[in-house]
Amino acid sequence: MSLSIEQVRARVASQKTLLPALYGNMDFDATPERFTEDASKAVVRDRAPLGVSVSQDDLDRVRAYTMLGDIVADAYAALIPKYGFRRLIDMLTTACEQGVEAVVEAPPQLLAFIADMEATPDWVDMDLVREGARLDLNATAHLAPFAIRGAFVATFLNKYSALPMALTGTLSNDTAARRVNETATFFATTVLPGALERHGAGFKAAAMVRLMHSMVRFNAIRSGRWDVSVYGVPIPQVDQMPAGLIPVFLMAFKILRQGRRHFTAEERARVELARYRCFLLGLPQDLLADTPEGVVRIMTARNTTLRQGFDDETCGALVRATLAAYLPPDRSPANRLHDRIERRFAKAFFLRHFMNGDQAAAARMGVEVGAGDRLVFAAVALGVIARMMAFRAADKAPGLRDVANAVLVRRVRKLLARYGHAEYVTDAAQYRPARAAA
């Protein structure tokens, strides 16, 4: 059951007493600069898209979650001075794979962290989650390898939400490539059969991502370079919501444009997969709607209160580094060709889905999309759609479904090998000074 706005505010305020070393000096009653009530100053101005109106309660909820980190994971990350970040990762890995009882002298913060992830809420339908994962194998195998970079770039369009990535030194091509591949690894891992079960690889990947976010918060706040009055809490819950729900958000908009108000059974399964994945990452139910209107409404509340702001030093550098990053594992002729094709597709995909086709605006952000890029996008899109349609047809045929699923699982595993081993770590020693945070 969703929390009342008073309960949300109380949870936000509790960070001060539960984690005084990290949040003791923060004023959670103050509104950070990044939040604006005036939609004309936000990244999105329309608070009633397709007839879906954002309420004052939605705005108040987003304001509150702008100041909420991750209480249990932050408490565990705050043990860095005692254990070091590598020891924290090792203990979490053991707890995910073998259970907390296998961790020698496990700190209580680790026990609380794992218990929080294990406490699957009543609103999650695990049968739907498993079906959603099975259905998402198709897109993960065929579309994700081309779309992930473009979607990743979309997270850097606002200086208020992009700053944590800048602080962690994600401005070099090599680091950007690692972050893109880690993101791709997380989403690909979670659609494999059994991955989201308690001891599955997806459960562990979610725990690692969650800890990485908390390490960023810990290091950013303790660095003295993070201005809470401007940026709020680093990587707040409202900034994790778009990353976890982008495909669902785009799908919900498409459904509303078609005049529908409900998800089909297959669409609902995909939504449940995304919701459970977000739950494992620490997001509250309030931000995880299960209807097209609900998804559009809460995402619009976030986007129409996030103050518009793009500075080249932070956002532009991240965009350029991500677009210039070489993602394949080696420089074989086949991989170099794939890199050129994927990079062109990613730019056009970004322009189409996140910039509403505004080439001038994209160019100002460092994304130049030419005729060749659009041609490659069209050709790749046709091939991806054809393959996905063929597997959808096979999924409807009882005699072919199991064979098709097995093929898709092999392809996703092959992609994971290509993405490489995900570290999901952030080291304070690698943090760069950021004048934008001063």
GROMACS .gro file of C-alpha atoms in nm, residues 6 85 187 212 271-272 288 298 312 328 420:
model
   11
    6GLU     CA    1   0.308   1.254   0.573
   85PHE     CA    2   3.476  -0.068  -0.031
  187PHE     CA    3   1.921  -0.540  -1.748
  212MET     CA    4   2.719   0.137  -0.595
  271VAL     CA    5   0.547  -0.371  -1.626
  272GLU     CA    6   0.561  -0.612  -1.331
  288LEU     CA    7   0.595   0.229  -0.940
  298ILE     CA    8   0.421   1.007  -1.177
  312ASP     CA    9   2.863   2.173  -2.108
  328PRO     CA   10   3.295  -0.397  -2.785
  420GLY     CA   11   3.224  -0.835  -1.978
   0.00000   0.00000   0.00000
